[in-house]
């Protein structure tokens, strides 16, 4: 793999680096280097939540299985609806959900019916109870009824043989419920993805250790842990690895043996990069990219043996932005997930945003209601080390390469965190 130039004409952009790659090009390169995992397993549907289907699911039944009432009311034959005035019918009995009315209904007759109960033979319409006057075994209703109203047809949701869920579908709560509604007990899913990660840096301390001058707590492993857990990966936390050649070398090889993907943070920026870079070049096939974005410009991507490798920048916000943009879609593809898509929204921005042209910026924003519309405002200071800006935010405000800032009221594009970061 080698570096290429961004395909943008940005000669007048003061923050533009001609050796940098666009975000889209970086995403494309990563995605095209990935094949889904090959291991599968059968799981009970509840255990398959968050996993990806490895085989299509077809229905073996009609849903609903019988034509039934959508409301509490009276099942009638549509030919008994009067053209005007009022109609009176003779009430035969009741059809309960799970306890249908066994008899037949002919003209001039009706059956009391509950929501979900099977429509008795001879009926095709339900008049809701609020529209009916009942006296003993007689009911009366007016002409304002439509034949077939308030009835759910057998198979109207799903017919026997229908393709219900496709290979590559990540299973969410609605899908698990849908599988249950079809009586499906187990599904075939991709095996769980194993992801190893560690932080690099001599300044990093574990929680519980004292902080001497210049030392900081390692927060990246905690945000990474959270994001990976939400993605449903099996997590291998390898701790902090010091900036020592032998330690790094051993850590990369250990990670490659244990995991399908390796994520590191720190040590990929220019200046300090050479050391980690040197080790990576020895153990794997890695390219170092400068991506035309802020935060998160440096990024390493490639393979160590059979594992994918992502070298994220060290700054805490950069870790989250690059994870969201590059690692997340890559891991999704590796997990076999073919259909999940990120989406953006366009909303007015209530803050003034400062920016220099030349890089795409992912500023941290809060989507919120302002009277009757949704707007976005920025969180406080936007430095790439200021993790509280992420903590407060619920979206990224995406400012394109050429933008030179935003005035209040201008429409901007936002990328909602959508439960991941
Ligand atoms: P680096 O990319 O290694 O030069 O790191 C860039 C910045 O991020 C430095 O200020 C580091 O101290 C900080 N940093 C690196 N790794 C971590 C981490 N695991 N947790 C918190 N901050 C970090
Ligand atoms: Mg470092």
Tab-separated table of C-alpha atoms and ligand atoms in Angstrom:
chain	number	residue	atom	x	y	z
A	1	UNK	CA	0.000	0.000	0.000
A	2	UNK	CA	1.249	3.479	-0.684
A	3	UNK	CA	0.215	7.048	-0.061
A	4	UNK	CA	-1.711	8.965	-2.704
A	5	UNK	CA	-2.725	12.528	-3.107
A	6	UNK	CA	-6.177	13.759	-2.258
A	7	UNK	CA	-8.190	14.250	-5.438
A	8	UNK	CA	-9.235	17.782	-4.627
A	9	UNK	CA	-8.133	21.013	-6.171
A	10	UNK	CA	-7.393	22.975	-3.078
A	11	UNK	CA	-4.631	25.291	-4.138
A	12	UNK	CA	-6.079	28.224	-2.221
A	13	UNK	CA	-6.706	26.378	0.997
A	14	UNK	CA	-4.471	27.386	3.813
A	15	UNK	CA	-4.853	24.181	5.826
A	16	UNK	CA	-4.527	21.840	2.873
A	17	UNK	CA	-1.761	19.266	2.639
A	18	UNK	CA	-1.275	17.992	-0.928
A	19	UNK	CA	-0.019	14.656	0.393
A	20	UNK	CA	-3.188	13.959	2.284
A	21	UNK	CA	-5.946	11.530	1.427
A	22	UNK	CA	-9.629	12.491	1.488
A	23	UNK	CA	-11.830	10.845	4.130
A	24	UNK	CA	-13.871	9.084	1.441
A	25	UNK	CA	-10.774	7.730	-0.284
A	26	UNK	CA	-9.441	6.403	3.021
A	27	UNK	CA	-12.787	4.730	3.806
A	28	UNK	CA	-12.868	3.201	0.304
A	29	UNK	CA	-9.376	1.795	0.596
A	30	UNK	CA	-10.061	0.253	3.943
A	31	UNK	CA	-13.407	-1.222	2.878
A	32	UNK	CA	-11.969	-2.711	-0.283
A	33	UNK	CA	-9.244	-4.480	1.714
A	34	UNK	CA	-11.784	-6.369	3.850
A	35	UNK	CA	-13.589	-9.681	3.434
A	36	UNK	CA	-16.231	-10.862	5.931
A	37	UNK	CA	-15.226	-13.502	8.471
A	38	UNK	CA	-15.760	-17.121	7.507
A	39	UNK	CA	-16.815	-18.730	10.812
A	40	UNK	CA	-20.529	-19.218	11.599
A	41	UNK	CA	-22.555	-20.509	14.507
A	42	UNK	CA	-26.159	-21.422	15.323
A	43	UNK	CA	-27.649	-19.393	18.138
A	44	UNK	CA	-30.960	-19.194	19.931
A	45	UNK	CA	-32.627	-16.017	18.662
A	46	UNK	CA	-32.241	-14.057	21.896
A	47	UNK	CA	-28.494	-14.706	21.922
A	48	UNK	CA	-28.294	-13.523	18.314
A	49	UNK	CA	-29.128	-9.905	19.209
A	50	UNK	CA	-26.502	-7.629	17.632
A	51	UNK	CA	-25.053	-10.466	15.550
A	52	UNK	CA	-25.202	-10.685	11.749
A	53	UNK	CA	-27.210	-13.265	9.822
A	54	UNK	CA	-25.098	-15.633	7.756
A	55	UNK	CA	-28.084	-17.305	6.046
A	56	UNK	CA	-31.374	-15.995	4.638
A	57	UNK	CA	-34.466	-16.572	6.759
A	58	UNK	CA	-37.721	-17.585	5.016
A	59	UNK	CA	-41.085	-17.818	6.704
A	60	UNK	CA	-42.662	-21.233	7.170
A	61	UNK	CA	-46.021	-19.760	8.185
A	62	UNK	CA	-48.480	-16.984	7.292
A	63	UNK	CA	-48.457	-13.994	9.644
A	64	UNK	CA	-51.081	-13.409	10.859
A	65	UNK	CA	-52.040	-17.058	10.619
A	66	UNK	CA	-55.772	-16.296	10.414
A	67	UNK	CA	-57.852	-13.315	9.369
A	68	UNK	CA	-58.587	-11.431	12.593
A	69	UNK	CA	-60.000	-8.274	14.051
A	70	UNK	CA	-57.839	-5.172	14.477
A	71	UNK	CA	-60.263	-3.640	17.011
A	72	UNK	CA	-62.744	-4.523	19.737
A	73	UNK	CA	-66.207	-4.444	18.154
A	74	UNK	CA	-68.668	-6.562	16.203
A	75	UNK	CA	-67.903	-8.867	13.273
A	76	UNK	CA	-70.492	-8.533	10.539
A	77	UNK	CA	-70.966	-9.362	6.888
A	78	UNK	CA	-70.308	-6.237	4.773
A	79	UNK	CA	-73.583	-6.741	2.899
A	80	UNK	CA	-75.359	-5.782	6.155
A	81	UNK	CA	-73.983	-2.210	6.037
A	82	UNK	CA	-77.017	0.019	5.320
A	83	UNK	CA	-76.864	2.521	2.458
A	84	UNK	CA	-78.413	5.055	4.808
A	85	UNK	CA	-80.203	5.034	8.133
A	86	UNK	CA	-79.524	2.404	10.766
A	87	UNK	CA	-79.229	-1.379	10.619
A	88	UNK	CA	-80.120	-3.805	13.399
A	89	UNK	CA	-78.458	-7.265	13.711
A	90	UNK	CA	-78.911	-10.282	15.924
A	91	UNK	CA	-75.940	-11.015	18.246
A	92	UNK	CA	-74.938	-14.704	18.306
A	93	UNK	CA	-71.959	-14.862	20.657
A	94	UNK	CA	-68.357	-13.756	21.132
A	95	UNK	CA	-65.024	-14.427	19.378
A	96	UNK	CA	-62.098	-13.995	21.814
A	97	UNK	CA	-58.403	-13.786	20.957
A	98	UNK	CA	-57.281	-17.404	21.218
A	99	UNK	CA	-60.889	-18.658	21.602
A	100	UNK	CA	-62.675	-18.205	18.284
A	101	UNK	CA	-66.437	-18.290	17.717
A	102	UNK	CA	-67.051	-21.720	16.214
A	103	UNK	CA	-70.348	-21.111	14.446
A	104	UNK	CA	-71.293	-19.603	11.093
A	105	UNK	CA	-72.711	-16.109	10.661
A	106	UNK	CA	-75.349	-15.352	8.036
A	107	UNK	CA	-77.051	-12.118	6.930
A	108	UNK	CA	-78.769	-10.309	9.737
A	109	UNK	CA	-76.428	-11.768	12.345
A	110	UNK	CA	-73.193	-10.669	14.051
A	111	UNK	CA	-70.646	-11.741	16.643
A	112	UNK	CA	-68.999	-9.677	19.393
A	113	UNK	CA	-65.242	-9.726	18.610
A	114	UNK	CA	-62.052	-8.783	20.467
A	115	UNK	CA	-58.798	-7.458	18.996
A	116	UNK	CA	-56.751	-10.331	17.559
A	117	UNK	CA	-59.676	-12.780	17.567
A	118	UNK	CA	-60.315	-14.844	14.433
A	119	UNK	CA	-63.066	-13.529	12.152
A	120	UNK	CA	-66.001	-15.973	12.301
A	121	UNK	CA	-67.018	-17.733	9.095
A	122	UNK	CA	-69.357	-15.477	7.093
A	123	UNK	CA	-67.943	-12.158	8.387
A	124	UNK	CA	-65.533	-9.744	6.677
A	125	UNK	CA	-65.977	-6.419	8.492
A	126	UNK	CA	-65.650	-5.132	12.060
A	127	UNK	CA	-67.746	-2.251	13.385
A	128	UNK	CA	-65.911	-0.775	16.381
A	129	UNK	CA	-67.782	-0.907	19.669
A	130	UNK	CA	-67.897	2.904	19.971
A	131	UNK	CA	-70.108	2.994	16.850
A	132	UNK	CA	-72.549	0.403	18.110
A	133	UNK	CA	-75.564	0.561	20.374
A	134	UNK	CA	-76.240	-2.811	22.024
A	135	UNK	CA	-79.485	-3.771	23.729
A	136	UNK	CA	-79.613	-7.399	24.842
A	137	UNK	CA	-78.908	-9.568	21.794
A	138	UNK	CA	-79.574	-6.766	19.277
A	139	UNK	CA	-77.033	-4.249	17.959
A	140	UNK	CA	-77.578	-1.109	15.903
A	141	UNK	CA	-75.097	0.889	13.784
A	142	UNK	CA	-75.264	3.477	11.009
A	143	UNK	CA	-74.184	3.645	7.350
A	144	UNK	CA	-70.767	5.196	7.951
A	145	UNK	CA	-68.917	1.862	7.631
A	146	UNK	CA	-66.662	0.452	4.907
A	147	UNK	CA	-66.764	-3.183	3.942
A	148	UNK	CA	-63.542	-4.918	5.170
A	149	UNK	CA	-62.725	-2.273	7.746
A	150	UNK	CA	-60.729	-3.103	10.915
A	151	UNK	CA	-59.767	-6.541	9.655
A	152	UNK	CA	-56.223	-7.932	9.341
A	153	UNK	CA	-55.947	-10.478	6.543
A	154	UNK	CA	-54.117	-13.786	7.016
A	155	UNK	CA	-50.584	-13.450	5.614
A	156	UNK	CA	-50.899	-9.670	5.253
A	157	UNK	CA	-47.712	-9.116	7.278
A	158	UNK	CA	-45.729	-12.088	5.953
A	159	UNK	CA	-46.783	-14.954	3.680
A	160	UNK	CA	-45.399	-18.490	3.941
A	161	UNK	CA	-42.169	-18.752	1.891
A	162	UNK	CA	-41.436	-15.001	1.970
A	163	UNK	CA	-37.824	-13.950	2.420
A	164	UNK	CA	-37.993	-12.298	5.814
A	165	UNK	CA	-34.419	-11.405	6.748
A	166	UNK	CA	-31.435	-11.397	4.437
A	167	UNK	CA	-27.849	-12.548	4.862
A	168	UNK	CA	-25.862	-9.620	6.199
A	169	UNK	CA	-28.679	-8.256	8.376
A	170	UNK	CA	-27.535	-7.188	11.800
A	171	UNK	CA	-30.215	-8.399	14.205
A	172	UNK	CA	-31.916	-5.698	16.274
A	173	UNK	CA	-34.757	-6.087	18.782
A	174	UNK	CA	-37.462	-5.831	16.101
A	175	UNK	CA	-35.762	-8.621	14.139
A	176	UNK	CA	-35.620	-10.898	17.170
A	177	UNK	CA	-39.344	-10.276	17.720
A	178	UNK	CA	-40.030	-10.911	14.043
A	179	UNK	CA	-38.169	-14.239	14.187
A	180	UNK	CA	-40.183	-15.191	17.275
A	181	UNK	CA	-43.436	-14.292	15.495
A	182	UNK	CA	-42.508	-16.862	12.857
A	183	UNK	CA	-41.780	-19.545	15.425
A	184	UNK	CA	-38.070	-19.607	14.534
A	185	UNK	CA	-35.947	-20.855	17.439
A	186	UNK	CA	-32.375	-20.594	16.085
A	187	UNK	CA	-30.515	-18.689	13.371
A	188	UNK	CA	-27.096	-18.956	11.715
A	189	UNK	CA	-24.892	-15.948	12.394
A	190	UNK	CA	-21.299	-14.911	11.837
A	191	UNK	CA	-19.017	-15.827	14.698
A	192	UNK	CA	-18.100	-13.087	17.106
A	193	UNK	CA	-15.347	-10.737	15.960
A	194	UNK	CA	-12.228	-10.699	18.173
A	195	UNK	CA	-10.606	-7.303	18.546
A	196	UNK	CA	-7.363	-6.682	20.457
A	197	UNK	CA	-6.321	-3.187	21.410
A	198	UNK	CA	-3.652	-1.383	23.373
A	199	UNK	CA	-2.444	2.134	24.030
A	200	UNK	CA	1.101	3.262	23.352
A	201	UNK	CA	2.939	5.997	25.207
A	202	UNK	CA	5.429	6.362	28.055
A	203	UNK	CA	3.275	9.091	29.616
A	204	UNK	CA	0.261	6.826	30.129
A	205	UNK	CA	-0.683	5.576	33.562
A	206	UNK	CA	-3.236	2.988	34.573
A	207	UNK	CA	-6.127	4.041	36.818
A	208	UNK	CA	-5.078	3.830	40.447
A	209	UNK	CA	-1.478	4.816	39.735
A	210	UNK	CA	-0.241	8.232	40.899
A	211	UNK	CA	0.240	10.901	38.240
A	212	UNK	CA	3.681	12.498	38.272
A	213	UNK	CA	4.290	15.648	36.243
A	214	UNK	CA	3.680	14.996	32.569
A	215	UNK	CA	1.873	11.718	33.119
A	216	UNK	CA	-1.787	11.214	32.152
A	217	UNK	CA	-4.349	8.513	32.652
A	218	UNK	CA	-4.959	6.237	29.702
A	219	UNK	CA	-8.494	7.104	28.614
A	220	UNK	CA	-8.395	5.789	25.059
A	221	UNK	CA	-8.639	2.167	26.091
A	222	UNK	CA	-11.817	3.001	27.954
A	223	UNK	CA	-13.545	4.778	25.079
A	224	UNK	CA	-12.399	2.036	22.694
A	225	UNK	CA	-13.663	-0.620	25.058
A	226	UNK	CA	-17.069	1.069	25.177
A	227	UNK	CA	-17.358	1.471	21.420
A	228	UNK	CA	-16.232	-2.093	20.727
A	229	UNK	CA	-18.595	-3.489	23.307
A	230	UNK	CA	-21.496	-1.674	21.717
A	231	UNK	CA	-20.519	-3.213	18.402
A	232	UNK	CA	-20.729	-6.651	19.988
A	233	UNK	CA	-17.055	-7.558	19.529
A	234	UNK	CA	-15.130	-9.934	21.758
A	235	UNK	CA	-12.642	-7.638	23.442
A	236	UNK	CA	-8.995	-8.359	24.169
A	237	UNK	CA	-7.626	-5.464	26.217
A	238	UNK	CA	-3.831	-5.587	26.147
A	239	UNK	CA	-3.228	-2.571	28.369
A	240	UNK	CA	-0.554	0.056	27.829
A	241	UNK	CA	2.558	-0.767	25.848
A	242	UNK	CA	5.576	1.443	26.528
A	243	UNK	CA	7.454	3.081	23.704
A	244	UNK	CA	10.039	0.289	23.777
A	245	UNK	CA	10.940	-1.469	20.541
A	246	UNK	CA	10.897	-5.043	21.890
A	247	UNK	CA	7.663	-4.517	23.851
A	248	UNK	CA	5.864	-3.152	20.807
A	249	UNK	CA	7.131	-5.934	18.611
A	250	UNK	CA	5.929	-8.594	21.064
A	251	UNK	CA	2.561	-6.849	21.536
A	252	UNK	CA	1.838	-6.699	17.804
A	253	UNK	CA	2.568	-10.388	17.356
A	254	UNK	CA	0.561	-11.416	20.394
A	255	UNK	CA	-2.381	-9.332	19.189
A	256	UNK	CA	-2.192	-10.870	15.717
A	257	UNK	CA	-2.360	-14.372	17.172
A	258	UNK	CA	-5.374	-13.562	19.329
A	259	UNK	CA	-7.515	-11.276	17.189
A	260	UNK	CA	-9.153	-10.631	13.827
A	261	UNK	CA	-8.441	-6.923	14.182
A	262	UNK	CA	-5.932	-4.881	16.170
A	263	UNK	CA	-6.467	-1.284	17.230
A	264	UNK	CA	-3.791	0.890	18.779
A	265	UNK	CA	-3.841	4.529	19.773
A	266	UNK	CA	-0.967	6.971	19.824
A	267	UNK	CA	2.411	6.958	18.217
A	268	UNK	CA	1.365	7.527	14.614
A	269	UNK	CA	1.883	11.266	14.413
A	270	UNK	CA	4.781	12.783	12.542
A	271	UNK	CA	7.955	13.174	14.557
A	272	UNK	CA	7.308	10.438	17.039
A	273	UNK	CA	5.933	8.098	14.417
A	274	UNK	CA	9.156	6.541	13.233
A	275	UNK	CA	9.519	4.280	16.179
A	276	UNK	CA	6.116	2.633	16.016
A	277	UNK	CA	6.329	2.872	12.258
A	278	UNK	CA	9.569	0.975	12.158
A	279	UNK	CA	8.116	-1.838	14.261
A	280	UNK	CA	4.946	-1.972	12.189
A	281	UNK	CA	6.883	-2.143	8.970
A	282	UNK	CA	8.786	-5.084	10.385
A	283	UNK	CA	5.800	-7.085	11.629
A	284	UNK	CA	3.190	-6.250	9.035
A	285	UNK	CA	2.124	-4.592	5.843
A	286	UNK	CA	1.030	-1.170	6.996
A	287	UNK	CA	0.585	2.203	5.278
A	288	UNK	CA	0.602	5.523	7.051
A	289	UNK	CA	-1.856	8.076	5.778
A	290	UNK	CA	-2.392	11.706	6.382
A	291	UNK	CA	-6.137	12.148	6.015
A	292	UNK	CA	-7.452	15.630	5.140
A	293	UNK	CA	-9.576	15.834	8.271
A	294	UNK	CA	-9.608	17.404	11.702
A	295	UNK	CA	-9.248	15.993	14.223
A	296	UNK	CA	-7.475	12.753	13.401
A	297	UNK	CA	-5.116	13.479	10.558
A	298	UNK	CA	-2.605	10.616	10.942
A	299	UNK	CA	-3.863	7.076	10.515
A	300	UNK	CA	-2.147	3.755	9.975
A	301	UNK	CA	-3.902	0.873	8.273
A	302	UNK	CA	-2.867	-2.555	7.061
A	303	UNK	CA	-2.297	-6.085	8.260
A	304	UNK	CA	-0.236	-7.854	10.839
A	305	UNK	CA	-0.164	-11.502	9.705
A	306	UNK	CA	-3.888	-12.360	9.235
A	307	UNK	CA	-5.228	-9.516	11.365
A	308	UNK	CA	-6.390	-6.119	10.223
A	309	UNK	CA	-4.495	-3.290	11.824
A	310	UNK	CA	-5.739	0.209	12.677
A	311	UNK	CA	-3.253	2.644	14.193
A	312	UNK	CA	-5.334	5.543	15.498
A	313	UNK	CA	-3.933	8.889	16.616
A	314	UNK	CA	-3.398	9.395	20.345
A	315	UNK	CA	-5.595	12.368	21.080
A	316	UNK	CA	-8.774	11.204	22.798
A	317	UNK	CA	-11.199	12.972	20.439
A	318	UNK	CA	-9.241	11.868	17.377
A	319	UNK	CA	-9.532	8.269	18.547
A	320	UNK	CA	-13.298	8.517	18.648
A	321	UNK	CA	-13.657	10.340	15.326
A	322	UNK	CA	-11.367	7.950	13.456
A	323	UNK	CA	-13.016	4.947	15.101
A	324	UNK	CA	-16.435	6.190	14.014
A	325	UNK	CA	-15.414	6.984	10.454
A	326	UNK	CA	-12.930	4.245	9.577
A	327	UNK	CA	-12.865	1.431	12.119
A	328	UNK	CA	-16.596	1.056	12.639
A	329	UNK	CA	-17.540	0.438	8.990
A	330	UNK	CA	-14.514	-1.833	8.597
A	331	UNK	CA	-15.483	-3.965	11.581
A	332	UNK	CA	-19.078	-4.067	10.380
A	333	UNK	CA	-17.966	-5.475	7.058
A	334	UNK	CA	-15.710	-7.969	8.825
A	335	UNK	CA	-18.710	-9.046	10.941
A	336	UNK	CA	-20.638	-9.721	7.747
A	337	UNK	CA	-22.942	-6.709	8.204
A	338	UNK	CA	-23.918	-5.608	4.696
A	339	UNK	CA	-26.871	-3.356	5.321
A	340	UNK	CA	-26.215	-1.008	8.263
A	341	UNK	CA	-25.651	2.471	6.930
A	342	UNK	CA	-24.703	5.688	8.607
A	343	UNK	CA	-26.835	8.661	7.720
A	344	UNK	CA	-26.468	12.401	7.991
A	345	UNK	CA	-29.032	15.129	8.598
A	346	UNK	CA	-29.152	18.741	7.476
A	347	UNK	CA	-30.181	21.145	10.195
A	348	UNK	CA	-29.694	24.831	11.014
A	349	UNK	CA	-26.700	25.545	13.235
A	350	UNK	CA	-27.381	27.926	16.106
A	351	UNK	CA	-23.680	28.592	16.852
A	352	UNK	CA	-20.955	30.409	14.985
A	353	UNK	CA	-18.308	27.881	13.895
A	354	UNK	CA	-14.747	28.812	13.120
A	355	UNK	CA	-12.824	26.833	10.519
A	356	UNK	CA	-10.010	27.145	8.023
A	357	UNK	CA	-10.432	25.681	4.529
A	358	UNK	CA	-8.366	22.640	3.579
A	359	UNK	CA	-9.624	19.804	5.782
A	360	UNK	CA	-12.985	18.266	6.572
A	361	UNK	CA	-13.768	19.034	10.180
A	362	UNK	CA	-15.781	16.931	12.577
A	363	UNK	CA	-16.811	19.403	15.233
A	364	UNK	CA	-18.747	18.143	18.215
A	365	UNK	CA	-22.387	19.191	18.314
A	366	UNK	CA	-25.594	18.802	20.234
A	367	UNK	CA	-28.770	18.172	18.246
A	368	UNK	CA	-31.667	19.661	20.193
A	369	UNK	CA	-35.194	21.003	19.877
A	370	UNK	CA	-35.567	24.738	19.507
A	371	UNK	CA	-39.282	25.512	19.628
A	372	UNK	CA	-40.708	23.543	16.706
A	373	UNK	CA	-37.506	22.599	14.881
A	374	UNK	CA	-34.336	20.585	15.422
A	375	UNK	CA	-31.122	22.589	15.423
A	376	UNK	CA	-27.509	21.858	16.261
A	377	UNK	CA	-25.166	23.860	18.464
A	378	UNK	CA	-21.498	23.251	19.054
A	379	UNK	CA	-20.109	22.035	22.335
A	380	UNK	CA	-17.402	24.111	24.044
A	381	UNK	CA	-13.737	24.189	23.011
A	382	UNK	CA	-13.003	21.897	20.089
A	383	UNK	CA	-9.405	20.793	20.733
A	384	UNK	CA	-8.659	17.174	19.818
A	385	UNK	CA	-7.618	16.448	23.399
A	386	UNK	CA	-10.837	17.772	24.947
A	387	UNK	CA	-12.841	14.646	25.625
A	388	UNK	CA	-15.561	16.551	27.459
A	389	UNK	CA	-16.556	17.970	24.044
A	390	UNK	CA	-17.427	14.410	23.011
A	391	UNK	CA	-19.097	13.624	26.295
A	392	UNK	CA	-21.472	16.567	25.892
A	393	UNK	CA	-22.098	15.965	22.181
A	394	UNK	CA	-24.604	13.693	20.439
A	395	UNK	CA	-23.368	14.264	16.874
A	396	UNK	CA	-20.507	15.446	14.713
A	397	UNK	CA	-21.037	18.610	12.713
A	398	UNK	CA	-19.369	17.818	9.390
A	399	UNK	CA	-17.819	20.862	7.764
A	400	UNK	CA	-16.576	20.255	4.212
A	401	UNK	CA	-12.995	20.790	3.078
A	402	UNK	CA	-13.627	24.175	1.482
A	403	UNK	CA	-15.759	25.629	4.287
A	404	UNK	CA	-14.346	28.656	6.035
A	405	UNK	CA	-16.779	28.673	8.931
A	406	UNK	CA	-20.484	28.870	9.627
A	407	UNK	CA	-22.687	31.779	10.695
A	408	UNK	CA	-25.590	31.214	13.063
A	409	UNK	CA	-28.690	30.045	11.153
A	410	UNK	CA	-26.761	28.402	8.334
A	411	UNK	CA	-27.703	24.818	7.491
A	412	UNK	CA	-24.992	22.250	8.259
A	413	UNK	CA	-24.611	18.507	7.881
A	414	UNK	CA	-24.530	16.421	11.041
A	415	UNK	CA	-23.594	12.814	11.682
A	416	UNK	CA	-25.555	11.525	14.697
A	417	UNK	CA	-23.638	9.277	17.094
A	418	UNK	CA	-26.622	6.918	16.871
A	419	UNK	CA	-25.772	4.984	20.003
A	420	UNK	CA	-22.220	4.063	19.089
A	421	UNK	CA	-19.888	6.716	20.413
B	1	LIG	P1	0.570	10.670	20.104
B	1	LIG	O1	-0.259	10.414	18.882
B	1	LIG	O2	1.140	9.451	20.701
B	1	LIG	O3	1.582	11.725	19.851
B	1	LIG	O4	-0.426	11.268	21.179
B	1	LIG	C1	-1.090	12.494	20.943
B	1	LIG	C2	-1.662	13.012	22.236
B	1	LIG	O5	-2.630	12.125	22.762
B	1	LIG	C3	-0.622	13.190	23.343
B	1	LIG	O6	-0.950	14.357	24.060
B	1	LIG	C4	-0.826	11.974	24.179
B	1	LIG	O7	-0.423	12.174	25.517
B	1	LIG	C5	-2.311	11.750	24.091
B	1	LIG	N1	-2.620	10.339	24.262
B	1	LIG	C6	-2.022	9.322	23.634
B	1	LIG	N2	-2.521	8.137	24.031
B	1	LIG	C7	-3.468	8.424	24.956
B	1	LIG	C8	-4.347	7.632	25.746
B	1	LIG	N3	-4.333	6.310	25.667
B	1	LIG	N4	-5.181	8.256	26.600
B	1	LIG	C9	-5.186	9.599	26.690
B	1	LIG	N5	-4.406	10.415	25.958
B	1	LIG	C10	-3.533	9.831	25.117
B	2	LIG	MG1	2.607	8.865	22.038
